[in-house]
CSV table of C-alpha atoms in Angstrom, one decimal:
chain,number,residue,atom,x,y,z
A,1,UNK,CA,-9.3,-22.2,3.1
A,2,UNK,CA,-8.3,-25.5,1.6
A,3,UNK,CA,-4.8,-25.4,-0.1
A,4,UNK,CA,-4.7,-26.1,-3.8
A,5,UNK,CA,-3.2,-29.4,-4.9
A,6,UNK,CA,-0.8,-29.7,-7.8
A,7,UNK,CA,-0.2,-26.0,-8.2
A,8,UNK,CA,2.8,-25.4,-10.6
A,9,UNK,CA,5.6,-23.0,-9.8
A,10,UNK,CA,4.8,-19.3,-9.8
A,11,UNK,CA,6.2,-17.7,-13.0
A,12,UNK,CA,8.3,-14.6,-12.9
A,13,UNK,CA,9.7,-11.9,-15.2
A,14,UNK,CA,8.9,-12.2,-18.9
A,15,UNK,CA,7.4,-15.6,-18.4
A,16,UNK,CA,4.8,-14.2,-16.1
A,17,UNK,CA,3.8,-11.5,-18.6
A,18,UNK,CA,3.6,-14.0,-21.4
A,19,UNK,CA,1.4,-16.3,-19.3
A,20,UNK,CA,-0.8,-13.4,-18.4
A,21,UNK,CA,-1.3,-12.4,-22.0
A,22,UNK,CA,-2.3,-16.0,-22.9
A,23,UNK,CA,-5.3,-15.7,-20.5
A,24,UNK,CA,-8.5,-14.4,-22.2
A,25,UNK,CA,-9.6,-10.9,-21.4
A,26,UNK,CA,-12.6,-12.0,-19.4
A,27,UNK,CA,-10.4,-14.1,-17.1
A,28,UNK,CA,-7.9,-11.3,-16.6
A,29,UNK,CA,-10.6,-8.8,-15.7
A,30,UNK,CA,-12.2,-11.3,-13.3
A,31,UNK,CA,-8.9,-12.0,-11.6
A,32,UNK,CA,-8.3,-8.3,-11.0
A,33,UNK,CA,-11.7,-7.8,-9.5
A,34,UNK,CA,-12.1,-11.0,-7.5
A,35,UNK,CA,-11.8,-11.2,-3.8
A,36,UNK,CA,-11.4,-15.0,-3.8
A,37,UNK,CA,-8.7,-17.3,-5.3
A,38,UNK,CA,-9.2,-18.7,-8.8
A,39,UNK,CA,-10.3,-22.3,-8.6
A,40,UNK,CA,-7.8,-23.4,-11.3
A,41,UNK,CA,-4.3,-23.7,-9.7
A,42,UNK,CA,-2.7,-23.0,-13.1
A,43,UNK,CA,-4.6,-19.7,-13.4
A,44,UNK,CA,-3.9,-18.8,-9.8
A,45,UNK,CA,-0.1,-19.0,-10.2
A,46,UNK,CA,-0.2,-16.9,-13.3
A,47,UNK,CA,-2.2,-14.3,-11.4
A,48,UNK,CA,0.4,-14.3,-8.6
A,49,UNK,CA,3.3,-14.2,-10.9
A,50,UNK,CA,1.9,-11.4,-13.0
A,51,UNK,CA,1.0,-9.3,-10.0
A,52,UNK,CA,4.5,-9.6,-8.5
A,53,UNK,CA,6.1,-8.8,-11.9
A,54,UNK,CA,4.0,-5.7,-12.3
A,55,UNK,CA,4.5,-4.5,-8.7
A,56,UNK,CA,8.3,-5.0,-9.1
A,57,UNK,CA,8.4,-2.5,-11.9
A,58,UNK,CA,9.4,1.1,-11.2
A,59,UNK,CA,6.7,3.6,-10.5
A,60,UNK,CA,7.6,5.4,-13.7
A,61,UNK,CA,6.8,2.3,-15.8
A,62,UNK,CA,3.6,1.7,-13.9
A,63,UNK,CA,2.5,5.3,-14.4
A,64,UNK,CA,3.5,5.7,-18.0
A,65,UNK,CA,0.5,4.0,-19.7
A,66,UNK,CA,-2.0,6.1,-17.6
A,67,UNK,CA,0.0,9.3,-18.2
A,68,UNK,CA,-0.1,8.8,-21.9
A,69,UNK,CA,-3.8,8.2,-21.8
A,70,UNK,CA,-4.3,11.4,-19.8
A,71,UNK,CA,-2.1,13.4,-22.2
A,72,UNK,CA,-4.3,12.2,-25.1
A,73,UNK,CA,-7.4,13.3,-23.2
A,74,UNK,CA,-5.9,16.7,-22.4
A,75,UNK,CA,-4.9,17.3,-26.0
A,76,UNK,CA,-8.4,16.4,-27.1
A,77,UNK,CA,-9.8,19.0,-24.6
A,78,UNK,CA,-7.3,21.6,-25.8
A,79,UNK,CA,-8.3,20.9,-29.4
A,80,UNK,CA,-12.0,21.3,-28.5
A,81,UNK,CA,-11.2,24.6,-26.7
A,82,UNK,CA,-9.3,25.8,-29.7
A,83,UNK,CA,-12.2,25.0,-32.0
A,84,UNK,CA,-14.6,26.8,-29.7
A,85,UNK,CA,-12.3,29.8,-29.5
A,86,UNK,CA,-12.0,30.0,-33.3
A,87,UNK,CA,-15.7,30.5,-33.5
A,88,UNK,CA,-15.8,33.0,-30.6
A,89,UNK,CA,-17.5,30.8,-28.1
A,90,UNK,CA,-14.7,30.7,-25.5
A,91,UNK,CA,-12.6,33.7,-24.4
A,92,UNK,CA,-8.9,33.7,-25.4
A,93,UNK,CA,-7.8,33.7,-21.7
A,94,UNK,CA,-9.4,30.3,-21.4
A,95,UNK,CA,-7.1,28.9,-24.1
A,96,UNK,CA,-3.9,30.5,-22.8
A,97,UNK,CA,-4.5,29.9,-19.0
A,98,UNK,CA,-7.1,27.2,-18.8
A,99,UNK,CA,-5.3,24.5,-20.8
A,100,UNK,CA,-2.1,24.4,-18.6
A,101,UNK,CA,-4.3,24.2,-15.5
A,102,UNK,CA,-6.3,21.4,-17.0
A,103,UNK,CA,-3.1,19.5,-17.9
A,104,UNK,CA,-1.8,19.7,-14.3
A,105,UNK,CA,-5.1,18.9,-12.6
A,106,UNK,CA,-6.1,16.0,-15.0
A,107,UNK,CA,-2.7,14.4,-15.2
A,108,UNK,CA,-1.9,14.6,-11.5
A,109,UNK,CA,-5.4,13.6,-10.1
A,110,UNK,CA,-6.7,11.1,-12.6
A,111,UNK,CA,-3.3,9.3,-13.1
A,112,UNK,CA,-2.9,9.1,-9.4
A,113,UNK,CA,-6.3,7.7,-8.8
A,114,UNK,CA,-6.1,5.2,-11.7
A,115,UNK,CA,-2.6,4.1,-10.6
A,116,UNK,CA,-3.7,3.6,-7.0
A,117,UNK,CA,-6.7,1.5,-8.1
A,118,UNK,CA,-4.5,-0.6,-10.3
A,119,UNK,CA,-1.9,-1.2,-7.6
A,120,UNK,CA,-4.6,-2.1,-5.1
A,121,UNK,CA,-6.1,-4.6,-7.6
A,122,UNK,CA,-2.7,-6.2,-8.2
A,123,UNK,CA,-2.0,-6.5,-4.4
A,124,UNK,CA,-5.4,-8.0,-3.9
A,125,UNK,CA,-5.0,-10.5,-6.8
A,126,UNK,CA,-1.6,-11.6,-5.4
A,127,UNK,CA,-2.7,-11.9,-1.8
A,128,UNK,CA,-6.0,-13.9,-2.4
A,129,UNK,CA,-4.4,-16.3,-4.8
A,130,UNK,CA,-1.1,-16.8,-3.0
A,131,UNK,CA,-3.0,-17.6,0.2
A,132,UNK,CA,-4.4,-20.7,-1.6
A,133,UNK,CA,-1.1,-21.9,-3.0
A,134,UNK,CA,0.5,-23.6,0.0
A,135,UNK,CA,2.1,-26.2,-2.1
A,136,UNK,CA,3.8,-23.5,-4.2
A,137,UNK,CA,4.4,-20.8,-1.6
A,138,UNK,CA,5.1,-22.9,1.5
A,139,UNK,CA,4.4,-26.5,2.2
A,140,UNK,CA,3.1,-25.6,5.7
A,141,UNK,CA,3.1,-22.8,8.1
A,142,UNK,CA,6.7,-22.1,9.1
A,143,UNK,CA,7.6,-22.1,12.8
A,144,UNK,CA,8.3,-18.6,14.3
A,145,UNK,CA,11.9,-17.4,14.3
A,146,UNK,CA,13.9,-17.4,17.5
A,147,UNK,CA,13.1,-14.4,19.7
A,148,UNK,CA,15.6,-11.5,19.3
A,149,UNK,CA,17.7,-10.2,22.2
A,150,UNK,CA,15.6,-8.5,24.8
A,151,UNK,CA,16.8,-4.9,24.1
A,152,UNK,CA,15.6,-5.2,20.5
A,153,UNK,CA,12.2,-6.7,21.2
A,154,UNK,CA,11.1,-5.3,24.6
A,155,UNK,CA,12.0,-2.9,27.3
A,156,UNK,CA,14.3,-4.2,30.0
A,157,UNK,CA,12.0,-2.7,32.6
A,158,UNK,CA,9.0,-4.6,31.3
A,159,UNK,CA,10.2,-7.8,29.8
A,160,UNK,CA,6.6,-9.1,29.4
A,161,UNK,CA,5.7,-6.2,27.1
A,162,UNK,CA,6.9,-5.5,23.5
A,163,UNK,CA,6.7,-1.9,22.4
A,164,UNK,CA,7.0,-1.1,18.6
A,165,UNK,CA,7.7,2.6,17.9
A,166,UNK,CA,8.0,4.8,14.8
A,167,UNK,CA,11.5,5.3,13.5
A,168,UNK,CA,12.7,8.9,14.0
A,169,UNK,CA,15.2,8.5,11.3
A,170,UNK,CA,12.6,7.5,8.8
A,171,UNK,CA,10.3,10.4,9.8
A,172,UNK,CA,13.1,13.0,9.5
A,173,UNK,CA,14.1,11.7,6.0
A,174,UNK,CA,10.5,11.7,4.9
A,175,UNK,CA,9.9,15.3,5.9
A,176,UNK,CA,13.2,16.4,4.4
A,177,UNK,CA,12.3,14.8,1.1
A,178,UNK,CA,8.9,16.5,1.2
A,179,UNK,CA,10.6,19.9,1.8
A,180,UNK,CA,13.0,19.4,-1.0
A,181,UNK,CA,10.2,18.4,-3.4
A,182,UNK,CA,8.1,21.4,-2.5
A,183,UNK,CA,11.0,23.8,-2.8
A,184,UNK,CA,12.0,22.4,-6.2
A,185,UNK,CA,8.5,22.5,-7.7
A,186,UNK,CA,7.7,26.0,-6.3
A,187,UNK,CA,11.0,27.3,-7.6
A,188,UNK,CA,10.4,25.9,-11.1
A,189,UNK,CA,6.9,27.4,-11.5
A,190,UNK,CA,8.1,30.8,-10.1
A,191,UNK,CA,11.1,30.9,-12.5
A,192,UNK,CA,8.9,30.0,-15.4
A,193,UNK,CA,6.6,32.9,-14.5
A,194,UNK,CA,3.6,30.6,-15.2
A,195,UNK,CA,1.0,33.1,-14.0
A,196,UNK,CA,-2.2,31.3,-13.1
A,197,UNK,CA,-0.5,27.9,-13.2
A,198,UNK,CA,2.0,29.1,-10.6
A,199,UNK,CA,-0.8,30.2,-8.3
A,200,UNK,CA,-2.7,26.9,-8.7
A,201,UNK,CA,0.5,24.9,-8.0
A,202,UNK,CA,1.3,27.0,-4.9
A,203,UNK,CA,-2.2,26.5,-3.5
A,204,UNK,CA,-2.0,22.7,-4.2
A,205,UNK,CA,1.4,22.4,-2.5
A,206,UNK,CA,0.2,24.4,0.5
A,207,UNK,CA,-2.8,22.2,0.9
A,208,UNK,CA,-0.7,19.0,0.5
A,209,UNK,CA,1.8,20.2,3.2
A,210,UNK,CA,-1.0,21.0,5.7
A,211,UNK,CA,-2.7,17.7,5.1
A,212,UNK,CA,0.5,15.8,5.4
A,213,UNK,CA,1.5,17.4,8.7
A,214,UNK,CA,-2.0,17.0,10.1
A,215,UNK,CA,-2.2,13.3,9.2
A,216,UNK,CA,1.2,12.6,10.6
A,217,UNK,CA,1.3,14.8,13.7
A,218,UNK,CA,-2.3,14.9,14.7
A,219,UNK,CA,-3.7,11.6,13.5
A,220,UNK,CA,-0.8,9.2,13.4
A,221,UNK,CA,0.9,10.7,16.5
A,222,UNK,CA,4.4,9.3,16.0
A,223,UNK,CA,5.4,10.3,19.5
A,224,UNK,CA,3.2,7.5,20.8
A,225,UNK,CA,4.1,3.8,20.5
A,226,UNK,CA,2.8,2.4,17.2
A,227,UNK,CA,1.9,-1.0,18.9
A,228,UNK,CA,2.1,-2.5,22.3
A,229,UNK,CA,2.1,-6.3,22.7
A,230,UNK,CA,1.7,-8.2,26.0
A,231,UNK,CA,-0.1,-11.2,27.4
A,232,UNK,CA,-3.5,-9.4,27.1
A,233,UNK,CA,-3.2,-8.8,23.4
A,234,UNK,CA,-2.4,-5.9,21.0
A,235,UNK,CA,-2.9,-2.3,21.7
A,236,UNK,CA,-2.7,0.4,19.0
A,237,UNK,CA,-2.6,3.8,20.9
A,238,UNK,CA,-3.0,6.0,17.8
A,239,UNK,CA,-6.0,4.1,16.6
A,240,UNK,CA,-7.5,3.7,20.1
A,241,UNK,CA,-8.0,0.0,19.4
A,242,UNK,CA,-7.2,-3.3,21.2
A,243,UNK,CA,-7.2,-6.9,20.0
A,244,UNK,CA,-7.1,-10.0,22.1
A,245,UNK,CA,-4.8,-12.8,21.0
A,246,UNK,CA,-7.8,-15.2,20.9
A,247,UNK,CA,-9.2,-13.0,18.1
A,248,UNK,CA,-6.2,-13.6,15.8
A,249,UNK,CA,-6.4,-16.6,13.5
A,250,UNK,CA,-3.1,-16.2,11.7
A,251,UNK,CA,-0.1,-14.1,11.2
A,252,UNK,CA,0.9,-13.5,7.6
A,253,UNK,CA,4.1,-11.8,6.3
A,254,UNK,CA,3.8,-10.2,2.8
A,255,UNK,CA,6.3,-8.3,0.7
A,256,UNK,CA,5.8,-4.6,1.0
A,257,UNK,CA,6.2,-2.9,-2.4
A,258,UNK,CA,4.6,0.5,-2.0
A,259,UNK,CA,6.9,3.3,-3.3
A,260,UNK,CA,10.7,3.3,-3.4
A,261,UNK,CA,10.8,2.1,0.3
A,262,UNK,CA,9.3,-1.2,-0.8
A,263,UNK,CA,11.8,-2.0,-3.5
A,264,UNK,CA,14.4,-4.8,-3.4
A,265,UNK,CA,12.5,-6.8,-0.8
A,266,UNK,CA,13.8,-4.8,2.2
A,267,UNK,CA,10.4,-4.3,3.8
A,268,UNK,CA,7.4,-6.4,4.6
A,269,UNK,CA,4.0,-6.1,6.0
A,270,UNK,CA,2.5,-8.2,8.8
A,271,UNK,CA,-1.2,-9.1,8.4
A,272,UNK,CA,-2.9,-10.0,11.6
A,273,UNK,CA,-5.7,-12.1,10.2
A,274,UNK,CA,-8.7,-11.6,12.5
A,275,UNK,CA,-11.5,-14.0,13.1
A,276,UNK,CA,-14.0,-11.2,13.0
A,277,UNK,CA,-12.7,-8.1,11.3
A,278,UNK,CA,-15.9,-6.2,12.1
A,279,UNK,CA,-15.2,-6.3,15.8
A,280,UNK,CA,-11.9,-4.5,15.2
A,281,UNK,CA,-13.4,-2.0,12.8
A,282,UNK,CA,-16.1,-1.1,15.3
A,283,UNK,CA,-13.4,0.3,17.5
A,284,UNK,CA,-12.2,2.9,15.0
A,285,UNK,CA,-13.9,5.7,13.1
A,286,UNK,CA,-13.2,8.5,10.7
A,287,UNK,CA,-9.6,8.6,9.4
A,288,UNK,CA,-8.6,5.2,10.8
A,289,UNK,CA,-11.8,3.6,9.6
A,290,UNK,CA,-10.9,4.7,6.1
A,291,UNK,CA,-7.3,3.5,6.5
A,292,UNK,CA,-8.6,0.0,7.2
A,293,UNK,CA,-10.5,-0.3,3.9
A,294,UNK,CA,-7.5,-0.9,1.6
A,295,UNK,CA,-5.9,-3.7,3.8
A,296,UNK,CA,-9.2,-5.3,4.3
A,297,UNK,CA,-9.7,-5.4,0.5
A,298,UNK,CA,-6.2,-6.5,-0.3
A,299,UNK,CA,-5.3,-8.9,2.6
A,300,UNK,CA,-8.8,-9.8,4.0
A,301,UNK,CA,-8.0,-8.2,7.3
A,302,UNK,CA,-8.1,-4.5,8.5
A,303,UNK,CA,-5.0,-4.9,10.7
A,304,UNK,CA,-1.9,-4.8,8.5
A,305,UNK,CA,1.3,-3.2,9.7
A,306,UNK,CA,4.2,-2.4,7.3
A,307,UNK,CA,7.7,-2.2,8.9
A,308,UNK,CA,8.8,0.8,6.7
A,309,UNK,CA,8.6,3.5,9.3
A,310,UNK,CA,9.1,1.3,12.4
A,311,UNK,CA,12.0,0.4,14.7
A,312,UNK,CA,11.2,-3.3,14.4
A,313,UNK,CA,11.2,-5.4,11.3
A,314,UNK,CA,8.3,-7.6,10.3
A,315,UNK,CA,10.2,-10.7,11.4
A,316,UNK,CA,10.9,-9.2,14.8
A,317,UNK,CA,7.2,-8.2,15.2
A,318,UNK,CA,6.1,-11.7,14.3
A,319,UNK,CA,8.7,-13.3,16.6
A,320,UNK,CA,7.4,-11.1,19.5
A,321,UNK,CA,3.8,-12.0,18.7
A,322,UNK,CA,4.7,-15.6,18.7
A,323,UNK,CA,5.7,-15.3,22.4
A,324,UNK,CA,2.1,-14.5,23.2
A,325,UNK,CA,0.0,-16.5,20.7
A,326,UNK,CA,0.1,-19.9,19.0
A,327,UNK,CA,-1.5,-18.6,15.8
A,328,UNK,CA,0.2,-20.1,12.7
A,329,UNK,CA,2.7,-18.0,10.7
A,330,UNK,CA,2.7,-17.9,7.0
A,331,UNK,CA,5.1,-16.2,4.6
A,332,UNK,CA,4.3,-15.1,1.0
A,333,UNK,CA,6.3,-13.9,-1.9
A,334,UNK,CA,10.0,-14.0,-2.7
């Protein structure tokens, strides 16, 4: 990809929102859907600035517009049910019990799906346009940082191998937070004596707990190393995949903004830009194949590793990779 020439600085804050509103509606819609950078540098920097400003907002502010839209929809459904009930078409139990269930299901599912789609679109818009703004983001690929001391980056017994593992502290905190959330929600619906709604919420919580434990314990398998790097390449034990260093064209570090753990610039994601993503994807199936779709859409590569739940930072991972590969390193975002 040829870097853009003469790109102005990326706007931030209120300036980014004002610049975004000045774009016509068609351009904004195309930017959110495109998988290529906009050819106009002035438009590309606006897209990057707006995406970063939106992703920096709290999850509540991001969710609020969709929540309001869903509430309006639920109210409309409730009004329709009331009208049907008044003429005797719908039983009274549907009005008293069906509406609360409809509120919970519609608001939780539809808002979640819509918000996820919006966040993915913003991440993609930022990534594809920032990748073309070398003059604005970075004048050139930066050299890799100095390797960290051996105990932090590799095992003393095998100095030619770098093992990246999951953080036990993070896993314990995550499960503890999930337990508190479940207890609080379940206690609230039981105290309220919500009847059918309490049963529905209990079933949904039970399903969520089972799926979470299954995904973490059975699929992710945190007891195994997350990634092993050596002279032969990368190995991802949980995924059952391997990548040779010759298959990696670039290492890119992006800000990680998903959820509370991504706030304040504490965490980053390392994108291993592959020469042929299909070769990597052919090694994985099922759950892991689905997990590669979003990073492929957002960053243009299926192999993206966030340092949120790991015992290495993104900088340490890149520094370790730089020992084995001469692939250029690029950094994006503030």
